[in-house]
Short mmCIF file of C-alpha atoms in Angstrom, two decimals:
data_model
loop_
_atom_site.label_atom_id
_atom_site.label_comp_id
_atom_site.label_asym_id
_atom_site.label_seq_id
_atom_site.Cartn_x
_atom_site.Cartn_y
_atom_site.Cartn_z
CA MET A 1 165.31 118.50 57.75
CA ILE A 2 168.85 120.01 58.77
CA PRO A 3 169.38 122.91 56.41
CA GLU A 4 172.23 122.92 54.14
CA ASN A 5 174.13 125.65 55.88
CA VAL A 6 173.91 124.02 59.27
CA GLU A 7 177.71 123.69 59.57
CA GLU A 8 178.15 127.40 59.19
CA GLU A 9 175.76 127.96 62.01
CA LEU A 10 177.31 125.55 64.10
CA LEU A 11 180.77 126.98 63.80
CA ALA A 12 179.23 130.29 64.42
CA GLU A 13 177.44 129.27 67.52
CA ARG A 14 180.52 127.62 68.91
CA ASN A 15 182.73 130.56 67.99
CA LEU A 16 184.78 128.25 65.79
CA ALA A 17 184.10 130.01 62.46
CA GLY A 18 187.91 129.76 61.70
CA VAL A 19 187.59 125.99 61.49
CA ARG A 20 185.80 126.17 58.24
CA ALA A 21 188.20 128.62 56.87
CA ALA A 22 191.10 126.43 57.88
CA ALA A 23 189.45 123.57 55.98
CA GLU A 24 189.15 125.72 52.85
CA ASN A 25 192.59 127.42 53.23
CA PRO A 26 195.25 125.00 54.73
CA MET A 27 197.67 127.82 54.88
CA VAL A 28 195.67 129.76 57.62
CA SER A 29 197.65 130.98 60.53
CA THR A 30 197.26 129.91 63.89
CA THR A 31 196.32 132.72 66.40
CA PRO A 32 197.04 132.32 70.08
CA SER A 33 193.75 133.67 71.06
CA VAL A 34 192.02 130.64 69.49
CA ARG A 35 194.65 128.23 70.53
CA GLU A 36 193.36 128.66 74.00
CA SER A 37 190.43 126.58 73.29
CA LEU A 38 190.77 122.83 73.63
CA VAL A 39 188.66 120.19 72.15
CA ALA A 40 188.73 116.40 72.69
CA PHE A 41 187.74 114.06 69.60
CA LYS A 42 186.69 110.53 70.29
CA PHE A 43 186.41 108.10 67.30
CA GLY A 44 184.68 104.84 67.51
CA GLY A 45 185.66 101.66 65.90
CA SER A 46 183.60 102.14 63.04
CA SER A 47 185.20 105.45 62.09
CA LEU A 48 188.59 103.70 61.99
CA VAL A 49 188.22 100.55 59.74
CA GLY A 50 190.81 100.66 57.25
CA ALA A 51 193.07 103.36 55.81
CA GLU A 52 190.53 105.16 54.04
CA ARG A 53 188.37 105.84 57.00
CA MET A 54 191.38 106.65 59.21
CA LEU A 55 192.36 109.18 56.55
CA HIS A 56 188.88 110.89 56.40
CA ALA A 57 188.90 111.02 60.22
CA ALA A 58 192.37 112.53 60.10
CA GLY A 59 190.83 115.18 57.92
CA LEU A 60 188.46 116.17 60.39
CA VAL A 61 191.06 116.68 63.00
CA ARG A 62 193.50 118.72 60.58
CA PRO A 63 191.50 122.09 60.04
CA VAL A 64 190.53 122.05 63.72
CA ALA A 65 194.23 121.32 64.92
CA GLN A 66 195.37 124.43 62.90
CA LEU A 67 193.21 126.64 65.13
CA MET A 68 193.16 125.09 68.66
CA GLN A 69 194.63 122.39 70.90
CA VAL A 70 193.06 119.07 69.99
CA ILE A 71 193.40 115.67 72.02
CA VAL A 72 192.02 112.55 70.07
CA VAL A 73 190.92 109.25 71.70
CA VAL A 74 190.44 106.24 69.80
CA SER A 75 188.81 102.80 69.93
CA ALA A 76 190.01 99.69 68.40
CA MET A 77 189.09 99.27 64.72
CA LYS A 78 185.57 97.63 64.54
CA GLY A 79 185.66 93.87 65.26
CA VAL A 80 189.08 93.86 66.67
CA THR A 81 188.27 93.67 70.19
CA ASP A 82 185.82 90.90 69.64
CA ARG A 83 188.65 89.06 67.87
CA LEU A 84 191.13 89.54 70.80
CA LEU A 85 188.63 88.37 73.32
CA ALA A 86 188.23 85.24 71.38
CA ILE A 87 191.98 84.60 71.28
CA ALA A 88 191.83 85.19 75.10
CA GLN A 89 189.14 82.71 75.51
CA ALA A 90 191.09 80.40 73.42
CA VAL A 91 194.22 80.84 75.34
CA SER A 92 192.29 80.17 78.66
CA GLU A 93 190.99 77.01 77.28
CA GLY A 94 194.76 75.85 76.39
CA GLN A 95 193.88 76.17 72.47
CA ASN A 96 197.11 78.01 71.75
CA GLN A 97 197.68 76.80 68.27
CA HIS A 98 194.41 78.64 67.31
CA ALA A 99 194.95 81.48 69.41
CA ARG A 100 198.51 82.00 67.85
CA ALA A 101 197.12 81.80 64.34
CA GLU A 102 194.43 84.46 65.07
CA ALA A 103 197.04 86.78 66.72
CA GLU A 104 199.19 86.56 63.63
CA ALA A 105 196.01 87.34 61.46
CA LEU A 106 195.46 90.58 63.57
CA LEU A 107 199.02 91.84 63.14
CA ARG A 108 198.58 90.99 59.40
CA LEU A 109 195.32 93.11 59.35
CA HIS A 110 196.98 96.13 60.97
CA LEU A 111 200.12 95.79 58.71
CA ASP A 112 197.68 95.88 55.78
CA VAL A 113 195.91 99.16 57.01
CA LEU A 114 199.58 100.60 57.21
CA ARG A 115 200.56 99.71 53.95
CA ASP A 116 197.16 101.37 52.57
CA LEU A 117 198.14 104.50 54.37
CA SER A 118 200.86 104.98 51.75
CA LEU A 119 203.25 106.69 54.03
CA ASP A 120 206.73 107.53 52.87
CA SER A 121 209.17 104.71 53.34
CA ASP A 122 210.87 105.89 56.28
CA ASN A 123 207.64 106.46 58.28
CA HIS A 124 206.27 103.12 56.99
CA ASP A 125 209.18 101.23 58.09
CA ARG A 126 209.07 102.94 61.66
CA ILE A 127 205.39 102.39 62.24
CA ALA A 128 205.67 98.74 60.81
CA ARG A 129 208.50 98.17 63.51
CA GLU A 130 206.24 99.46 66.26
CA LEU A 131 203.17 97.44 65.19
CA THR A 132 205.42 94.44 64.74
CA SER A 133 206.69 94.82 68.11
CA LEU A 134 203.33 95.01 69.52
CA GLY A 135 202.41 91.83 67.61
CA ARG A 136 205.25 90.16 69.04
CA ASP A 137 204.17 91.00 72.61
CA LEU A 138 200.70 89.71 71.86
CA LEU A 139 202.27 86.56 70.41
CA HIS A 140 204.15 86.26 73.40
CA GLU A 141 201.18 86.30 75.66
CA VAL A 142 199.65 83.55 73.65
CA ALA A 143 202.68 81.23 73.34
CA THR A 144 203.73 81.32 77.06
CA ARG A 145 200.45 79.73 78.03
CA THR A 146 200.51 76.08 77.79
CA GLU A 147 197.60 74.90 79.94
CA ARG A 148 194.24 76.11 81.08
CA VAL A 149 194.12 79.57 83.02
CA SER A 150 192.44 79.74 86.29
CA PRO A 151 189.36 82.01 86.58
CA ALA A 152 191.21 84.46 88.82
CA ALA A 153 193.97 84.83 86.15
CA SER A 154 191.65 84.79 83.23
CA ALA A 155 190.03 88.07 83.85
CA GLU A 156 193.62 89.78 84.10
CA LEU A 157 194.41 87.79 80.80
CA PHE A 158 191.45 89.00 78.90
CA ASP A 159 192.29 92.57 79.72
CA ARG A 160 195.79 92.38 78.82
CA LEU A 161 195.00 90.88 75.47
CA ALA A 162 192.02 93.20 74.69
CA SER A 163 194.24 96.30 75.22
CA TYR A 164 196.04 95.45 71.94
CA GLY A 165 193.34 96.59 69.87
CA GLU A 166 193.49 100.32 70.94
CA ARG A 167 197.22 100.23 71.02
CA PHE A 168 197.39 99.21 67.45
CA SER A 169 194.77 101.58 66.61
CA ALA A 170 196.56 104.47 68.18
CA ARG A 171 199.69 103.97 66.35
CA LEU A 172 197.83 103.81 62.76
CA PHE A 173 195.82 106.91 63.47
CA ALA A 174 198.65 108.86 64.72
CA ALA A 175 200.61 107.81 61.40
CA ALA A 176 197.39 108.94 59.57
CA LEU A 177 197.47 112.45 61.32
CA GLU A 178 201.11 112.69 60.54
CA HIS A 179 200.48 111.91 56.72
CA SER A 180 197.84 114.60 56.63
CA GLY A 181 200.43 117.13 58.05
CA VAL A 182 199.23 117.04 61.70
CA ALA A 183 202.16 116.59 64.21
CA SER A 184 200.90 113.62 66.41
CA VAL A 185 201.98 110.83 68.71
CA PRO A 186 200.24 107.76 70.29
CA VAL A 187 200.01 107.78 73.97
CA SER A 188 198.76 104.53 75.78
CA SER A 189 196.29 105.69 78.52
CA SER A 190 197.65 103.03 80.76
CA GLU A 191 200.49 105.34 81.53
CA PHE A 192 198.04 107.52 83.53
CA VAL A 193 194.61 106.18 83.83
CA LEU A 194 194.77 104.73 87.29
CA THR A 195 191.93 101.99 88.17
CA CYS A 196 191.10 99.59 90.70
CA ASP A 197 191.93 95.80 90.12
CA THR A 198 188.25 94.85 88.94
CA PHE A 199 189.67 93.44 85.67
CA ARG A 200 187.23 93.68 82.64
CA ASP A 201 185.02 96.32 84.56
CA ALA A 202 187.78 98.51 86.27
CA LYS A 203 186.80 101.81 87.91
CA PRO A 204 189.21 104.83 87.35
CA HIS A 205 190.53 106.94 90.17
CA LEU A 206 189.79 110.13 88.64
CA GLU A 207 191.87 112.64 90.88
CA GLN A 208 194.99 110.81 90.46
CA THR A 209 194.27 110.07 86.80
CA ARG A 210 193.99 113.68 86.28
CA GLN A 211 197.12 114.43 87.96
CA ARG A 212 199.23 111.86 86.29
CA GLY A 213 197.53 112.56 82.94
CA ARG A 214 198.27 116.33 83.03
CA GLU A 215 201.80 115.53 83.30
CA VAL A 216 201.89 113.34 80.29
CA LEU A 217 199.36 115.38 77.94
CA LEU A 218 199.89 118.92 78.54
CA PRO A 219 203.69 119.17 77.38
CA LEU A 220 202.55 117.77 74.24
CA LEU A 221 199.65 119.94 73.71
CA ASP A 222 201.67 122.89 74.62
CA ASP A 223 204.16 121.82 71.83
CA GLY A 224 201.32 121.78 69.40
CA ILE A 225 201.27 118.07 69.12
CA VAL A 226 198.03 116.13 68.89
CA PRO A 227 198.15 113.30 71.23
CA VAL A 228 196.35 110.07 70.01
CA VAL A 229 195.28 108.33 73.43
CA THR A 230 194.03 104.79 73.53
CA GLY A 231 190.53 104.63 74.86
CA PHE A 232 189.13 101.57 77.14
CA ILE A 233 192.32 101.08 78.92
CA GLY A 234 193.91 101.64 82.28
CA ALA A 235 196.29 100.29 84.78
CA THR A 236 196.31 99.23 88.34
CA PRO A 237 198.78 101.15 90.83
CA ASP A 238 201.37 98.06 90.22
CA GLY A 239 201.12 98.45 86.45
CA ARG A 240 198.75 95.64 85.56
CA ILE A 241 196.66 96.51 82.41
CA THR A 242 192.82 96.94 82.94
CA THR A 243 189.88 97.82 80.76
CA LEU A 244 186.89 99.98 81.69
CA GLY A 245 184.54 97.38 80.37
CA ARG A 246 182.97 96.83 76.91
CA ASN A 247 181.45 99.88 75.19
CA SER A 248 183.27 102.11 77.51
CA SER A 249 185.21 104.17 74.98
CA ASP A 250 182.99 107.11 75.20
CA PHE A 251 183.58 107.14 79.04
CA SER A 252 187.40 106.91 78.12
CA GLY A 253 186.81 110.03 75.78
CA ALA A 254 185.11 111.98 78.68
CA ILE A 255 187.94 110.93 81.06
CA ILE A 256 190.71 112.28 78.94
CA ALA A 257 188.70 115.45 78.19
CA HIS A 258 188.27 115.88 81.92
CA VAL A 259 191.95 115.42 82.42
CA VAL A 260 192.91 118.13 80.13
CA ASP A 261 189.90 120.36 80.86
CA ALA A 262 188.58 120.28 77.37
CA ASP A 263 186.05 122.82 76.60
CA GLU A 264 184.02 120.20 74.11
CA LEU A 265 184.21 116.39 73.73
CA VAL A 266 183.17 115.45 70.30
CA ILE A 267 182.16 111.81 70.07
CA TRP A 268 182.27 110.74 66.46
CA THR A 269 180.38 107.82 65.43
CA ASP A 270 178.25 106.40 62.59
CA VAL A 271 174.99 107.96 63.45
CA ASP A 272 173.75 111.43 62.94
CA GLY A 273 173.37 112.05 66.73
CA ILE A 274 170.92 111.01 69.37
CA TYR A 275 167.35 109.92 68.47
CA THR A 276 164.14 109.71 70.56
CA ALA A 277 164.36 106.03 69.61
CA ASN A 278 166.35 103.51 67.60
CA PRO A 279 166.11 104.83 64.08
CA LYS A 280 166.77 101.23 62.59
CA GLU A 281 163.80 100.00 64.50
CA SER A 282 161.48 102.82 64.56
CA ALA A 283 160.32 105.05 61.59
CA GLN A 284 158.96 107.68 64.09
CA ALA A 285 162.42 108.17 65.53
CA SER A 286 163.57 111.80 65.28
CA LEU A 287 167.02 113.35 65.72
CA LEU A 288 167.37 115.53 68.84
CA HIS A 289 169.64 118.74 68.27
CA ASP A 290 169.96 120.00 71.71
CA LEU A 291 169.82 118.40 74.99
CA SER A 292 170.48 119.30 78.84
CA TYR A 293 172.51 117.06 80.92
CA ASP A 294 169.39 116.18 82.72
CA ASP A 295 167.46 115.49 79.48
CA ALA A 296 170.03 113.17 78.23
CA HIS A 297 170.17 111.31 81.55
CA ALA A 298 166.29 110.96 81.54
CA LEU A 299 166.51 109.41 77.96
CA ALA A 300 169.31 107.08 79.15
CA SER A 301 167.27 106.17 82.11
CA SER A 302 164.13 105.26 79.87
CA GLY A 303 166.17 102.76 77.92
CA ALA A 304 167.14 105.12 75.06
CA LYS A 305 170.94 104.31 73.66
CA VAL A 306 172.48 107.77 74.50
CA LEU A 307 176.01 107.51 75.92
CA HIS A 308 177.71 105.53 78.45
CA PRO A 309 176.17 106.38 81.68
CA HIS A 310 179.44 107.92 83.14
CA VAL A 311 179.98 110.26 80.41
CA LEU A 312 177.02 112.84 81.45
CA PRO A 313 178.04 113.31 85.24
CA LEU A 314 181.69 113.85 84.22
CA ALA A 315 180.80 116.43 81.55
CA ALA A 316 178.40 118.03 83.90
CA GLU A 317 180.91 118.43 86.62
CA THR A 318 183.00 121.06 84.35
CA GLU A 319 179.96 122.11 82.10
CA MET A 320 181.88 120.55 79.13
CA THR A 321 179.65 120.62 76.24
CA VAL A 322 179.42 117.10 74.49
CA TRP A 323 178.65 116.46 70.65
CA VAL A 324 177.32 113.40 69.05
CA ARG A 325 178.19 113.56 65.34
CA ASN A 326 178.49 111.36 62.45
CA THR A 327 181.99 110.85 61.03
CA PHE A 328 180.61 109.90 57.71
CA LYS A 329 178.36 112.99 57.57
CA PRO A 330 180.20 115.86 59.13
CA HIS A 331 178.03 118.34 57.47
CA VAL A 332 175.19 117.24 59.82
CA ARG A 333 175.13 119.19 63.02
CA GLY A 334 174.67 116.34 65.37
CA THR A 335 173.48 116.46 68.92
CA ARG A 336 174.87 118.86 71.44
CA ILE A 337 174.52 118.17 75.29
CA GLY A 338 175.54 120.84 77.59
CA PRO A 339 174.16 122.88 80.58
CA ALA A 340 170.45 123.81 80.51
CA GLN A 341 170.83 127.39 79.92
CA GLN A 342 172.44 126.71 76.71
CA GLU A 343 169.53 125.04 75.28
CA GLU A 344 167.80 126.59 72.32
CA LEU A 345 166.02 125.74 69.27
CA ALA A 346 168.35 124.39 66.44
#
């Protein structure tokens, strides 16, 4: 059993004791020496379903952002990507009326979340205009198709439509952060994540992505602004939207963290960390508190659900520490993955 004071121990070992002080005292001042640290937070779709969860996640960002630079990477709200892919399938089959109705429903869903964030009227109206503009773009994609789409064009269409989930989510989460007192802006990763043109499973060009991404992100971080970056999506050199494949948002988080030289990547999800087996299927599954990159890779190779396979090599390249933690149990320490010499008993 994880001891009750594990959060204090965790903060101490990471030299982030001020984070807890910030959470308890919102007026705590920022010190330049701590500001030199940079952490990337990646929130999965289950952490962002609805206004209540978005505000809760924003509450995890706020105390840390008072002490250091923070960048956030977001997935689409849980279930949204599946609905967008179903819309793409309907469009590719010429079922435009059904696709349009589903697209309108998705826009209403995100506008409902915006309403529930209870922003002041000016900010509400501004974000509503941004969401509605995105929704119009989505509806335009649907409305302009009047016949079946060829297989070659279908994959590109699927990626374009699937990208709207993260784009909606980034705008809403940036608004939730602003509402929580954190200066924030949404950033589309397609602005700088450069990929090949293998639609639905694009591979990033990391060096070019890093160069472009630093030009976009570092000025925001230097100004004390938290960028909320869309996971999952990139673009070809000629600007066509791509995605990195299903369940690639952890990989996106690692890419963004790599771009800005983050010291740590915290993957916030709906489980307490990495287990020896699926805890939903095995009563003997136990939570692993510390893993080396090699240990985590070995677990993944043996079939354990750990992380996207490309996360660990990217983290190991710069010896970035990766945490897997539960959004809904932030007091639980979670699993730390790092260089072998950092391993110690929890």
